[in-house]
Each structure stands twice: as structure tokens, then as C-alpha cells.
XYZ file of C-alpha atoms in Angstrom:
404
model
C 0.000 0.000 0.000
C 1.551 3.297 -1.035
C 0.658 6.872 -1.897
C 2.485 9.618 -3.767
C 2.170 13.142 -2.416
C 3.677 16.031 -4.325
C 3.782 19.825 -4.253
C 5.088 22.190 -6.932
C 6.317 25.629 -5.804
C 5.986 28.804 -7.858
C 9.773 28.889 -8.186
C 9.661 25.598 -10.084
C 10.905 23.475 -7.191
C 9.136 20.169 -6.495
C 8.641 18.240 -3.266
C 7.522 14.597 -3.307
C 6.755 12.042 -0.574
C 6.001 8.350 -1.140
C 4.973 6.612 2.097
C 4.261 2.886 1.953
C 3.260 -0.181 3.968
C 4.339 -3.729 3.088
C 3.354 -7.174 4.348
C 4.702 -10.435 2.895
C 4.236 -13.997 4.133
C 5.634 -17.049 2.339
C 5.467 -20.749 3.166
C 7.103 -23.291 0.859
C 8.650 -26.737 0.729
C 12.431 -26.576 0.215
C 12.203 -29.285 -2.459
C 15.795 -28.746 -3.599
C 17.082 -30.292 -0.327
C 16.792 -34.074 0.154
C 15.608 -33.718 3.775
C 12.615 -31.618 2.630
C 12.195 -28.919 5.302
C 9.458 -26.286 5.166
C 10.323 -22.583 5.415
C 7.920 -19.919 6.652
C 9.087 -16.322 6.463
C 7.201 -13.107 7.107
C 7.904 -9.396 7.087
C 5.945 -6.277 7.969
C 7.446 -2.982 6.938
C 6.792 0.708 6.527
C 8.819 3.500 5.071
C 8.966 6.681 3.060
C 10.841 7.978 0.050
C 11.203 11.760 0.063
C 12.912 14.005 -2.480
C 13.207 17.696 -3.302
C 14.094 19.059 -6.750
C 15.297 22.625 -7.322
C 17.500 24.672 -9.638
C 20.460 26.873 -8.738
C 21.901 28.828 -11.672
C 23.062 26.186 -14.189
C 22.694 23.253 -11.784
C 19.619 21.085 -11.211
C 19.640 19.466 -7.761
C 17.878 16.440 -6.332
C 18.164 15.760 -2.595
C 16.262 13.189 -0.614
C 16.156 10.381 1.889
C 14.855 6.799 1.917
C 13.737 5.300 5.236
C 12.601 1.701 5.754
C 11.618 -0.084 8.985
C 10.948 -3.824 8.795
C 10.026 -6.554 11.276
C 10.886 -9.957 9.827
C 10.870 -13.574 10.947
C 11.973 -16.959 9.615
C 11.140 -20.518 10.689
C 12.573 -23.675 9.135
C 10.874 -26.912 10.224
C 11.602 -30.505 9.173
C 8.672 -32.869 9.679
C 10.447 -36.225 9.216
C 13.838 -37.492 10.481
C 16.596 -37.729 7.874
C 19.978 -38.168 9.632
C 21.621 -37.183 12.950
C 23.183 -34.112 11.262
C 19.827 -33.152 9.689
C 17.281 -33.962 12.412
C 13.555 -33.392 12.399
C 12.103 -30.394 14.206
C 12.892 -26.697 14.152
C 16.202 -25.820 12.528
C 15.824 -22.026 12.769
C 13.366 -19.687 14.437
C 14.382 -16.033 14.646
C 13.146 -12.473 14.289
C 15.009 -9.485 12.849
C 14.113 -5.801 13.175
C 15.806 -3.961 10.306
C 16.388 -0.234 9.808
C 17.697 1.249 6.544
C 18.350 5.011 6.339
C 19.709 6.462 3.082
C 20.146 10.187 2.384
C 21.317 11.134 -1.107
C 22.095 14.121 -3.332
C 22.516 14.439 -7.098
C 23.419 17.391 -9.303
C 23.166 17.986 -13.058
C 25.383 20.721 -14.547
C 24.680 22.132 -18.034
C 28.283 23.093 -18.881
C 27.554 24.011 -22.500
C 24.604 23.759 -24.853
C 25.776 20.310 -25.964
C 27.542 19.048 -22.832
C 26.209 18.145 -19.380
C 27.771 16.594 -16.282
C 26.071 14.733 -13.432
C 27.297 13.611 -10.017
C 25.600 11.859 -7.128
C 26.415 10.692 -3.604
C 24.474 8.282 -1.391
C 25.023 7.123 2.191
C 23.247 4.082 3.607
C 23.025 2.940 7.213
C 21.707 -0.594 7.784
C 20.928 -1.977 11.250
C 19.840 -5.553 12.037
C 18.520 -6.368 15.534
C 18.491 -10.189 15.568
C 16.632 -12.255 18.195
C 17.150 -16.041 18.266
C 14.032 -17.893 19.539
C 15.824 -21.258 19.944
C 18.913 -22.411 21.817
C 22.186 -20.902 20.641
C 24.663 -23.028 18.722
C 24.064 -26.461 17.200
C 20.601 -27.493 16.004
C 21.397 -31.199 16.555
C 21.838 -33.508 19.521
C 24.846 -32.855 21.771
C 26.777 -35.927 20.533
C 26.540 -34.928 16.825
C 29.732 -33.235 15.626
C 28.854 -32.401 12.008
C 25.487 -30.659 12.464
C 24.153 -28.923 9.357
C 22.404 -26.148 11.312
C 23.989 -23.503 13.539
C 22.142 -20.716 15.334
C 24.101 -17.607 16.421
C 23.229 -15.827 19.649
C 21.037 -12.715 19.607
C 22.971 -9.653 18.433
C 22.903 -6.327 16.620
C 24.830 -5.811 13.364
C 25.347 -2.506 11.510
C 26.681 -1.488 8.108
C 27.577 2.006 6.851
C 28.280 2.429 3.146
C 28.826 5.255 0.638
C 28.355 5.124 -3.116
C 28.814 7.750 -5.804
C 28.193 8.324 -9.499
C 29.847 10.542 -12.126
C 28.346 10.853 -15.591
C 28.498 12.982 -18.706
C 26.406 13.405 -21.842
C 27.781 14.997 -25.004
C 25.478 15.907 -27.896
C 27.291 15.235 -31.158
C 24.409 16.762 -33.124
C 20.651 17.070 -32.800
C 20.129 13.310 -33.177
C 23.149 11.563 -31.627
C 24.514 11.557 -28.069
C 27.667 10.132 -26.534
C 27.451 9.267 -22.833
C 29.704 7.820 -20.132
C 29.321 6.966 -16.461
C 31.459 5.729 -13.596
C 29.664 4.517 -10.489
C 30.090 2.464 -7.355
C 27.535 0.307 -5.605
C 27.135 -1.943 -2.599
C 24.928 -4.612 -1.093
C 24.729 -5.106 2.639
C 24.573 -8.786 3.702
C 21.091 -10.252 3.941
C 19.714 -11.429 7.268
C 19.831 -15.066 6.113
C 23.543 -14.719 5.250
C 24.263 -13.366 8.732
C 22.029 -15.513 10.929
C 21.096 -18.697 9.049
C 24.447 -20.398 9.572
C 25.694 -23.964 9.099
C 28.432 -26.418 10.051
C 29.215 -24.941 13.472
C 29.689 -21.309 12.365
C 28.635 -19.107 15.302
C 29.231 -15.659 13.810
C 29.404 -14.411 10.212
C 31.865 -11.540 9.943
C 30.737 -10.328 6.534
C 31.464 -7.111 4.662
C 29.084 -5.448 2.249
C 29.619 -6.449 -1.375
C 31.164 -3.661 -3.466
C 31.024 -3.028 -7.211
C 32.691 -0.507 -9.497
C 31.417 -0.034 -13.018
C 32.230 2.027 -16.085
C 29.905 2.474 -19.050
C 30.440 4.162 -22.416
C 27.625 4.419 -24.924
C 26.164 6.017 -28.010
C 22.468 6.569 -28.660
C 20.484 8.381 -31.293
C 18.049 8.203 -34.147
C 18.211 8.750 -37.876
C 15.028 8.907 -39.928
C 13.221 5.689 -38.915
C 16.042 4.102 -36.889
C 16.604 4.422 -33.132
C 19.608 2.777 -31.488
C 21.441 2.599 -28.161
C 24.766 0.738 -27.827
C 26.894 0.692 -24.684
C 29.998 -1.121 -23.467
C 30.419 -1.830 -19.754
C 33.068 -3.108 -17.387
C 32.302 -4.082 -13.777
C 34.431 -5.404 -10.927
C 32.759 -6.845 -7.840
C 34.655 -7.314 -4.568
C 33.857 -8.804 -1.154
C 31.441 -11.249 -2.786
C 29.573 -13.283 -0.140
C 29.525 -17.061 -0.627
C 29.588 -20.403 1.201
C 32.982 -22.119 1.350
C 33.609 -25.876 1.193
C 32.775 -26.066 4.919
C 29.373 -24.440 4.205
C 30.326 -21.340 6.186
C 29.312 -17.855 4.996
C 32.362 -15.741 4.207
C 33.165 -12.717 2.051
C 36.172 -11.694 -0.001
C 35.493 -13.150 -3.443
C 35.963 -11.182 -6.654
C 34.188 -11.360 -10.022
C 34.419 -9.369 -13.259
C 31.728 -8.577 -15.830
C 32.510 -7.081 -19.243
C 30.336 -6.781 -22.295
C 28.134 -4.865 -24.707
C 24.406 -4.115 -24.523
C 22.399 -2.915 -27.504
C 18.880 -2.074 -28.575
C 17.540 -0.889 -31.921
C 14.157 -0.172 -33.497
C 13.501 0.372 -37.189
C 10.182 1.625 -38.560
C 9.552 0.352 -42.073
C 6.892 1.405 -44.600
C 3.301 0.145 -44.485
C 3.274 -0.179 -40.666
C 6.039 -2.782 -40.464
C 8.653 -2.507 -37.719
C 11.436 -4.538 -36.139
C 13.079 -4.426 -32.681
C 16.356 -5.952 -31.547
C 17.705 -6.116 -27.983
C 20.635 -8.115 -26.675
C 23.678 -8.518 -24.460
C 27.054 -10.102 -25.193
C 29.166 -10.326 -22.059
C 31.744 -12.372 -20.204
C 31.296 -13.064 -16.476
C 34.304 -14.579 -14.663
C 35.545 -15.542 -11.227
C 38.526 -13.303 -10.485
C 39.655 -15.056 -7.297
C 40.081 -18.648 -6.100
C 36.709 -19.045 -4.365
C 36.857 -21.730 -1.682
C 33.384 -23.099 -2.432
C 35.153 -25.305 -4.987
C 37.821 -27.897 -4.272
C 39.703 -26.768 -7.399
C 41.025 -23.351 -8.406
C 38.235 -21.713 -10.432
C 39.934 -18.344 -10.958
C 39.345 -17.396 -14.593
C 36.357 -19.743 -15.000
C 33.031 -18.478 -16.283
C 30.427 -17.830 -13.596
C 27.823 -20.590 -13.541
C 24.264 -19.751 -14.664
C 25.585 -16.612 -16.403
C 25.086 -16.875 -20.194
C 27.476 -14.959 -22.423
C 24.750 -13.901 -24.835
C 21.003 -13.357 -24.679
C 18.503 -11.246 -26.534
C 15.234 -10.935 -28.386
C 13.885 -9.672 -31.698
C 10.383 -8.695 -32.824
C 8.947 -8.316 -36.305
C 5.560 -6.627 -36.300
C 2.884 -5.156 -38.515
C 0.505 -2.419 -37.367
C -2.419 -2.065 -39.795
C -4.407 1.180 -39.565
C -4.411 1.067 -35.750
C -6.987 -1.724 -35.980
C -4.992 -4.904 -36.558
C -1.660 -5.870 -35.073
C 0.520 -8.953 -35.477
C 3.966 -9.590 -34.004
C 6.379 -12.517 -34.166
C 9.004 -12.620 -31.408
C 12.249 -14.584 -31.123
C 13.776 -15.006 -27.649
C 17.332 -16.322 -27.409
C 19.211 -17.558 -24.341
C 22.782 -18.718 -24.868
C 24.466 -21.713 -23.283
C 25.925 -21.457 -19.781
C 27.798 -23.540 -17.254
C 25.955 -25.052 -14.300
C 28.901 -25.462 -11.912
C 31.875 -23.286 -10.951
C 34.286 -25.912 -12.317
C 32.711 -25.463 -15.803
C 32.179 -29.216 -16.255
C 28.369 -29.284 -16.623
C 26.437 -26.995 -18.946
C 23.028 -26.124 -20.387
C 22.837 -25.654 -24.162
C 20.468 -22.675 -24.049
C 17.288 -22.310 -26.069
C 15.416 -20.323 -28.707
C 11.707 -19.599 -28.340
C 9.167 -18.087 -30.722
C 6.026 -16.242 -29.622
C 3.145 -14.875 -31.712
C 0.795 -12.040 -30.737
C -2.283 -10.881 -32.677
C -4.810 -8.134 -31.888
C -7.807 -7.059 -33.981
C -10.221 -4.216 -33.386
C -13.574 -4.910 -35.057
C -15.401 -1.793 -33.860
C -15.118 0.962 -31.282
C -16.490 -1.495 -28.722
C -15.290 -4.958 -29.756
C -11.711 -6.232 -29.985
C -9.963 -9.582 -29.662
C -6.380 -10.585 -28.944
C -4.454 -13.864 -28.918
C -1.012 -14.994 -27.774
C 0.791 -18.198 -28.673
C 3.831 -18.711 -26.452
C 6.534 -21.237 -27.284
C 5.113 -21.497 -30.786
C 7.324 -24.445 -31.834
C 6.685 -26.317 -28.537
C 10.365 -26.875 -27.675
C 11.529 -28.388 -24.385
C 13.531 -25.851 -22.394
C 14.458 -24.825 -18.862
C 13.589 -21.492 -17.279
C 16.670 -22.185 -15.156
C 19.066 -25.126 -14.961
C 21.670 -26.039 -12.369
C 23.746 -28.975 -11.157
C 23.576 -30.217 -7.565
C 23.980 -33.371 -5.525
C 25.602 -35.013 -8.551
C 22.724 -34.538 -10.994
C 21.212 -32.043 -13.416
C 18.162 -30.113 -12.179
C 15.749 -28.094 -14.290
C 12.984 -25.598 -13.654
C 11.017 -26.763 -16.671
C 9.627 -24.129 -19.049
C 6.024 -24.042 -20.203
C 4.997 -26.000 -23.333
C 3.105 -24.335 -26.174
C 0.406 -22.150 -24.596
C -2.464 -20.272 -26.237
C -4.298 -17.340 -24.646
C -7.327 -15.681 -26.244
C -9.240 -12.697 -24.866
C -12.310 -10.829 -26.105
C -12.904 -7.263 -24.995
C -16.247 -5.478 -25.261
C -16.947 -1.946 -24.056
C -20.598 -1.214 -23.257
C -20.398 2.586 -23.325
């Protein structure tokens, strides 16, 4: 539940508030684990996003603050016995009160008629107040040494992070723009990474993940063609992962380099075509200890090097519309050692809409037109391939009638 409240001043300045309330409750079987526990998690939150826009000479300013207060809980319960190290009963039962406070400021300078510069700074304070509802330590019997579940004692954890952004936009002519941006980002550890521990770990001393990225691009239009092409390079540090002892640690590094593109061309007689895609390389840049071999330089699992889509459509007198879409997902590895892989897939979808009168229209969609077998997501675990199976050919038809 949210509302947007805004006020425009005579000077041209604008003030905007967005208060919100949020409630989420999820209960699901953890089917990907052989011992089949059930997780129930819940969160109740409220917050506000506030920002103020104003101009000062040649600079446009945006200042604001984001505030979020959340009460969350998690319970993991196993109904049937499996093994001494994975016993039946409650594995975890805890509550976390979270506070996130983030003031920010951003400025846009119009240096010349064809050249602008932007800069932004953001500070974020994150506070977790964790309360364990079960006994501290092992979730197994006292004589079990290799217990899968470990519950840290109640505690408070805080993170303070800064990020910034520098960007520029240069107008080559009326139709083409060159742009560049350097930015940093962060991700504070999640509550489950801090407090849902395993294999005897009693405290997770984790840092926030950090990323630095640079982007250089060109966008514009010429007659009936619009395009946007950008190259990017990203380096992520302090990546959080589970090591071979199933303990949560940070300190990993990954790199991400590639090209993103989009184009649209309007042809005669209402025909058009769209093309969007990414070609990138995602690698492990350090010897992560979640693998028993050195995976530095390997491709990141479940990260395809190329993906994209294309549409060919025909708009007839604003009354009839038909579009054929091709969706491509490239192959990718399923394990950090790059020994198991998924070959990717290509899907075709068809969409048709017809307007018969001012009141009556009909539309149809045929998804996975060629009825291929594919996986929404594939991975490799416990010595076998696992697939989240994609939908077979599906047809949806709707009729719309307006009475007045």
C-alpha cells in the first residue's frame, strides 16, 4: 500500500513524498534439499521515500532520503527425520528488526549547450537487531559433531556504506549523443547470510559487497532508426559465498565485461522490427573456496554470455496488429568448475490483436510457438542435473467489449 504526495512551488521546485506499507508472508517446501524442510518467512514494513528538486543557476539538484523499517521472521521446520546431522524439528526460528536510512544528493550541470555533467552521492546505514528464539549453537543432539544447522546468539549488526556516481552526456548533433558513467555500488549482507548459519559457524563476519562499473555508450536516431549501444566493465569485490565447509564468508571477486544494444527500425506500411541483446563475459577473479579446485578465470555458472530478443511486427491502420518474437538464451555452465552446462534455447512467440469496432476487440497470444523443451533455469547439484522446466506451447485468447 503506497501513496504519492507532491507539491510544486511557484519557483519551479518540487517536493515529493512516497509513504508505503508492506506485508509479505511465504510458506514453501524446500524441495531442492533431500531432507525436505518447510520454510515460513514473514515481514511487515513501513517507510517513506522523500525528495526535493530545485535549480540553482546552471545546476539542477535532487536531494532526498529513503527510510525503511521492517520486522521480519523466519522458521525452518523438518517434519520427518533424515539423519543425525539433519534432524527433524525446528532448525531455525528467529526475528530481525531492520532499519535502513539512506540520504542522497545528485546534481546535473549544463556546462555548455551540448555538454552536461552529473554527479551523485548516497550514504546508507543498515541496522539488524536479531533475536534467536531457539537455543544458541548447534541445532542437533549434543553428541553430533557435524550438524548442518547452527544458530548464532542474539545480536545487533550494523553497516555504513557510501556510493557515488559521475556521468556525462555529449550531444554530437541534434540526433546523436555520446554518454559515459562511472559509479560504485554496494549490497549489505542479507539477514539469512548473517544468521542462518551452518556447520558450526557461530558468527558471520561479513562485509558489504562492493562493485565498481564504467559504461560508455552512443544513442540516437536517424530517420526511422533508433539505437542505443553501450559497453560496460564491472568489478565486484567482497562477494559473499559459502565455502567448502558451508560457512558464509566474504572476499570473493568477479568481473563482468560486455556490450548491450537495442535498436528499433520503422519500415513502410506499418512494419517494424526491434532488436535487444547482451554479449558479455562473467568470470571468477579469485580462487573461491566453495570449490575444491582453483576456479579463478572460470566463467560464472548460470551466467550466459549472450542473450537477446527480436520482434517483427505489422501495425495495420491502428486496428490490426501482429507480431512474431524470437527469444534467445545462450548456453551457460551449471557449476563453478565449468564441467556441466546447459545448451540454451530459442523460443518463438506470436501475438495478434484485432479491433472490429469501437467497442469490440480480440487478442491472442501463442507462447513457445514451436513447442520446444527448455528450462527457465538449470543447475547442477547433488551429482545430478536439475531443471525448472519451461512451459509447453500455450495459447491465450481474450475478447474485450466496451458497453459505453
